[in-house]
Tab-separated table of C-alpha atoms in Angstrom:
chain	number	residue	atom	x	y	z
A	43	UNK	CA	-64.757	3.749	-106.079
A	44	UNK	CA	-62.796	1.932	-103.405
A	45	UNK	CA	-60.958	4.066	-100.883
A	46	UNK	CA	-57.651	2.284	-101.599
A	47	UNK	CA	-57.129	0.563	-104.947
A	48	UNK	CA	-54.398	-1.768	-106.124
A	49	UNK	CA	-53.989	-3.877	-109.221
A	50	UNK	CA	-54.516	-7.441	-108.006
A	51	UNK	CA	-51.900	-8.812	-110.412
A	52	UNK	CA	-50.239	-11.166	-110.531
A	53	UNK	CA	-47.188	-9.120	-111.420
A	54	UNK	CA	-44.384	-11.301	-112.709
A	55	UNK	CA	-40.800	-10.035	-112.982
A	56	UNK	CA	-37.501	-11.842	-113.602
A	57	UNK	CA	-34.934	-12.105	-110.854
A	58	UNK	CA	-32.779	-8.978	-110.650
A	59	UNK	CA	-35.380	-6.709	-112.233
A	60	UNK	CA	-37.231	-3.781	-110.643
A	61	UNK	CA	-40.748	-4.564	-109.462
A	62	UNK	CA	-43.121	-1.608	-109.402
A	63	UNK	CA	-46.286	-1.809	-107.312
A	64	UNK	CA	-48.902	0.911	-107.423
A	65	UNK	CA	-51.721	2.155	-105.205
A	66	UNK	CA	-54.248	4.977	-105.487
A	67	UNK	CA	-56.416	6.408	-102.734
A	68	UNK	CA	-59.539	8.534	-102.666
A	69	UNK	CA	-59.197	10.733	-99.559
A	70	UNK	CA	-57.132	13.768	-100.571
A	71	UNK	CA	-56.467	14.602	-96.910
A	72	UNK	CA	-54.780	11.278	-96.122
A	73	UNK	CA	-51.556	11.660	-94.163
A	74	UNK	CA	-49.977	8.248	-93.649
A	75	UNK	CA	-49.167	5.543	-96.167
A	76	UNK	CA	-47.884	2.046	-95.559
A	77	UNK	CA	-46.687	-0.980	-97.491
A	78	UNK	CA	-47.057	-4.447	-96.001
A	79	UNK	CA	-45.753	-7.749	-97.338
A	80	UNK	CA	-47.763	-10.922	-96.814
A	81	UNK	CA	-46.351	-14.311	-97.631
A	82	UNK	CA	-48.843	-17.065	-98.410
A	83	UNK	CA	-50.349	-18.404	-95.190
A	84	UNK	CA	-48.618	-15.750	-93.058
A	85	UNK	CA	-49.593	-12.443	-91.462
A	86	UNK	CA	-48.867	-9.070	-93.047
A	87	UNK	CA	-45.622	-7.403	-91.976
A	88	UNK	CA	-44.853	-3.718	-92.322
A	89	UNK	CA	-41.988	-2.994	-94.715
A	90	UNK	CA	-42.261	0.731	-95.449
A	91	UNK	CA	-44.146	3.830	-94.398
A	92	UNK	CA	-44.120	7.297	-95.924
A	93	UNK	CA	-45.718	10.547	-94.845
A	94	UNK	CA	-44.223	13.216	-97.150
A	95	UNK	CA	-44.257	13.731	-100.895
A	96	UNK	CA	-41.273	12.270	-102.685
A	97	UNK	CA	-39.193	9.150	-102.292
A	98	UNK	CA	-38.170	7.190	-99.234
A	99	UNK	CA	-35.527	4.500	-99.582
A	100	UNK	CA	-34.800	1.533	-97.310
A	101	UNK	CA	-32.365	-0.975	-98.735
A	102	UNK	CA	-33.820	-2.433	-101.928
A	103	UNK	CA	-37.207	-0.827	-101.269
A	104	UNK	CA	-38.288	2.670	-102.301
A	105	UNK	CA	-41.678	4.129	-101.480
A	106	UNK	CA	-42.876	7.017	-103.626
A	107	UNK	CA	-45.704	9.370	-102.667
A	108	UNK	CA	-47.476	11.900	-104.861
A	109	UNK	CA	-50.272	13.514	-102.867
A	110	UNK	CA	-51.409	15.708	-105.764
A	111	UNK	CA	-52.102	12.612	-107.843
A	112	UNK	CA	-53.223	10.572	-104.803
A	113	UNK	CA	-50.765	7.885	-105.723
A	114	UNK	CA	-48.259	5.842	-103.737
A	115	UNK	CA	-45.915	3.220	-105.148
A	116	UNK	CA	-43.362	0.686	-103.988
A	117	UNK	CA	-40.270	-0.142	-106.025
A	118	UNK	CA	-38.278	-3.274	-105.290
A	119	UNK	CA	-34.828	-3.200	-106.857
A	120	UNK	CA	-32.845	-6.355	-107.650
A	121	UNK	CA	-35.943	-8.481	-107.102
A	122	UNK	CA	-35.346	-11.893	-105.548
A	123	UNK	CA	-37.532	-15.024	-105.570
A	124	UNK	CA	-37.923	-14.457	-101.814
A	125	UNK	CA	-39.758	-11.213	-102.629
A	126	UNK	CA	-42.612	-13.259	-104.094
A	127	UNK	CA	-45.585	-12.355	-101.912
A	128	UNK	CA	-48.700	-10.206	-101.811
A	129	UNK	CA	-48.022	-6.524	-101.168
A	130	UNK	CA	-50.696	-4.563	-99.344
A	131	UNK	CA	-51.009	-0.808	-99.548
A	132	UNK	CA	-52.606	0.855	-96.505
A	133	UNK	CA	-53.719	4.464	-96.131
A	134	UNK	CA	-54.807	6.288	-92.996
A	135	UNK	CA	-57.846	8.289	-94.047
A	136	UNK	CA	-58.750	11.566	-92.410
A	137	UNK	CA	-62.420	10.994	-93.165
A	138	UNK	CA	-64.076	8.692	-90.667
A	139	UNK	CA	-61.687	9.503	-87.856
A	140	UNK	CA	-58.191	8.482	-88.970
A	141	UNK	CA	-59.082	4.949	-89.959
A	142	UNK	CA	-56.521	2.878	-91.847
A	143	UNK	CA	-57.818	1.120	-94.941
A	144	UNK	CA	-55.973	-1.744	-96.606
A	145	UNK	CA	-56.012	-2.326	-100.329
A	146	UNK	CA	-56.781	-5.776	-101.679
A	147	UNK	CA	-53.091	-6.371	-102.440
A	148	UNK	CA	-50.940	-7.089	-105.491
A	149	UNK	CA	-49.464	-10.553	-105.937
A	150	UNK	CA	-45.833	-10.450	-107.032
A	151	UNK	CA	-43.966	-13.377	-108.544
A	152	UNK	CA	-40.215	-13.129	-109.039
A	153	UNK	CA	-38.995	-15.768	-111.468
A	154	UNK	CA	-35.540	-17.275	-110.908
B	277	UNK	CA	-39.840	-7.106	-83.188
B	278	UNK	CA	-43.546	-6.933	-82.475
B	279	UNK	CA	-44.813	-8.857	-79.457
B	280	UNK	CA	-48.360	-9.770	-80.288
B	281	UNK	CA	-49.732	-13.219	-79.649
B	282	UNK	CA	-52.786	-15.141	-80.719
B	283	UNK	CA	-54.149	-18.399	-79.381
B	284	UNK	CA	-55.096	-20.897	-80.509
B	285	UNK	CA	-53.221	-20.925	-83.815
B	286	UNK	CA	-55.578	-23.534	-85.252
B	287	UNK	CA	-59.086	-24.482	-84.145
B	288	UNK	CA	-61.503	-27.028	-85.561
B	289	UNK	CA	-64.874	-26.944	-83.887
B	290	UNK	CA	-68.439	-28.084	-84.432
B	291	UNK	CA	-71.401	-25.913	-85.378
B	292	UNK	CA	-73.116	-24.176	-82.469
B	293	UNK	CA	-70.127	-24.073	-80.146
B	294	UNK	CA	-69.053	-20.911	-78.360
B	295	UNK	CA	-65.446	-19.935	-79.017
B	296	UNK	CA	-63.090	-17.202	-77.883
B	297	UNK	CA	-60.014	-16.243	-79.860
B	298	UNK	CA	-57.323	-14.671	-77.712
B	299	UNK	CA	-55.077	-11.766	-78.639
B	300	UNK	CA	-52.467	-10.192	-76.387
B	301	UNK	CA	-49.755	-7.605	-76.942
B	302	UNK	CA	-46.949	-6.526	-74.650
B	303	UNK	CA	-46.137	-3.221	-76.352
B	304	UNK	CA	-48.641	-1.085	-74.456
B	305	UNK	CA	-50.394	-0.146	-77.691
B	306	UNK	CA	-53.718	1.638	-77.342
B	307	UNK	CA	-55.178	0.608	-80.696
B	308	UNK	CA	-56.070	-2.991	-81.442
B	309	UNK	CA	-57.830	-4.574	-84.402
B	310	UNK	CA	-59.416	-7.816	-85.565
B	311	UNK	CA	-59.374	-8.705	-89.242
B	312	UNK	CA	-60.890	-11.613	-91.118
B	313	UNK	CA	-59.121	-12.937	-94.194
B	314	UNK	CA	-59.997	-15.866	-96.427
B	315	UNK	CA	-57.112	-17.539	-98.336
B	316	UNK	CA	-55.913	-15.337	-101.192
B	317	UNK	CA	-58.462	-12.676	-100.384
B	318	UNK	CA	-58.280	-9.195	-98.912
B	319	UNK	CA	-58.291	-8.203	-95.245
B	320	UNK	CA	-61.638	-7.218	-93.752
B	321	UNK	CA	-61.767	-5.176	-90.539
B	322	UNK	CA	-64.381	-6.643	-88.191
B	323	UNK	CA	-63.646	-4.912	-84.867
B	324	UNK	CA	-61.322	-2.302	-83.437
B	325	UNK	CA	-60.556	-0.607	-80.153
B	326	UNK	CA	-58.844	2.679	-79.396
B	327	UNK	CA	-58.311	1.888	-75.727
B	328	UNK	CA	-59.724	0.269	-72.616
B	329	UNK	CA	-63.522	0.066	-72.640
B	330	UNK	CA	-63.616	1.279	-76.261
B	331	UNK	CA	-64.809	-1.085	-79.000
B	332	UNK	CA	-66.231	-0.434	-82.451
B	333	UNK	CA	-67.532	-2.583	-85.288
B	334	UNK	CA	-65.521	-2.555	-88.475
B	335	UNK	CA	-66.518	-2.470	-92.092
B	336	UNK	CA	-67.436	-6.137	-92.435
B	337	UNK	CA	-70.553	-7.256	-90.627
B	338	UNK	CA	-69.640	-9.913	-88.122
B	339	UNK	CA	-71.576	-11.986	-85.636
B	340	UNK	CA	-68.627	-11.874	-83.261
B	341	UNK	CA	-68.182	-9.625	-80.250
B	342	UNK	CA	-65.076	-8.191	-78.586
B	343	UNK	CA	-64.086	-6.710	-75.254
B	344	UNK	CA	-61.230	-4.500	-74.061
B	345	UNK	CA	-60.962	-4.641	-70.310
B	346	UNK	CA	-57.174	-4.454	-70.243
B	347	UNK	CA	-54.852	-2.599	-72.600
B	348	UNK	CA	-52.932	-5.726	-73.539
B	349	UNK	CA	-55.864	-8.054	-74.151
B	350	UNK	CA	-58.481	-7.989	-76.944
B	351	UNK	CA	-60.425	-11.279	-77.165
B	352	UNK	CA	-62.953	-12.061	-79.886
B	353	UNK	CA	-65.960	-14.274	-79.124
B	354	UNK	CA	-68.353	-16.180	-81.353
B	355	UNK	CA	-71.432	-17.232	-79.355
B	356	UNK	CA	-72.512	-19.892	-81.844
B	357	UNK	CA	-70.029	-20.911	-84.504
B	358	UNK	CA	-71.265	-21.685	-88.027
B	359	UNK	CA	-69.457	-23.030	-91.117
B	360	UNK	CA	-69.636	-19.510	-92.624
B	361	UNK	CA	-67.276	-18.398	-89.830
B	362	UNK	CA	-64.506	-20.586	-91.234
B	363	UNK	CA	-61.646	-18.194	-91.984
B	364	UNK	CA	-58.310	-16.782	-90.805
B	365	UNK	CA	-58.610	-14.259	-87.971
B	366	UNK	CA	-55.780	-11.756	-87.577
B	367	UNK	CA	-55.221	-9.487	-84.608
B	368	UNK	CA	-53.138	-6.317	-84.891
B	369	UNK	CA	-52.086	-3.424	-82.684
B	370	UNK	CA	-50.625	0.032	-83.151
B	371	UNK	CA	-49.279	2.791	-80.953
B	372	UNK	CA	-51.749	5.087	-82.650
B	373	UNK	CA	-50.563	8.440	-81.365
B	374	UNK	CA	-48.380	9.559	-84.284
B	375	UNK	CA	-49.049	6.908	-86.885
B	376	UNK	CA	-51.114	3.800	-87.406
B	377	UNK	CA	-48.289	1.359	-88.107
B	378	UNK	CA	-49.958	-1.931	-87.360
B	379	UNK	CA	-48.199	-5.033	-86.071
B	380	UNK	CA	-49.964	-8.313	-86.730
B	381	UNK	CA	-50.166	-11.466	-84.701
B	382	UNK	CA	-49.637	-14.895	-86.303
B	383	UNK	CA	-53.375	-15.447	-86.779
B	384	UNK	CA	-55.907	-18.100	-85.823
B	385	UNK	CA	-57.159	-20.392	-88.542
B	386	UNK	CA	-60.717	-21.381	-87.622
B	387	UNK	CA	-62.614	-24.248	-89.207
B	388	UNK	CA	-66.246	-24.811	-88.248
B	389	UNK	CA	-67.640	-28.178	-89.280
């Protein structure tokens, strides 16, 4: 089992819809969770981080964390074609000395 | 906005050459990282540093080496480049004390002929 798992996609949603991206992690003691966006040919950029159970909202983005289920998700409301990118989930694991592990990413396509 | 720089942005070089990829950050971050990423593929951690004179190998075996003599500078060196080293190399840094929010440089795309 990988330490951080994401569905590789592609996930395709129509413009204006809600895109839901999911991530599971194996280390129950993990404390920090991040979502990065990576456009094709570009570097990853941090868009959200969450440390506590529940929801965290920033504009059109909402990160959701459920530590009991070891599950973190990213919701993108009113999806735009410019949201088309690969979304990377990253988790800071307690095991191994607080190392951050990136998932393989989910490709999102937003159709105009 | 993150201030992390990588040079060169693109490099085409012949087999057997020695190369050094530069990475610098002006944020005073203690933690720095090197990742390797092929197009459309996942990130692989190849080296990291938690501060000056601290370097560790990452999860992906790499023939490269790194050094951390100054906080702001984390160069990666390949002693003898091979075609298998062709890839995108990404440098990142984080403050590291409260959280590992990583800021990435623009990357160096390396092609070894």
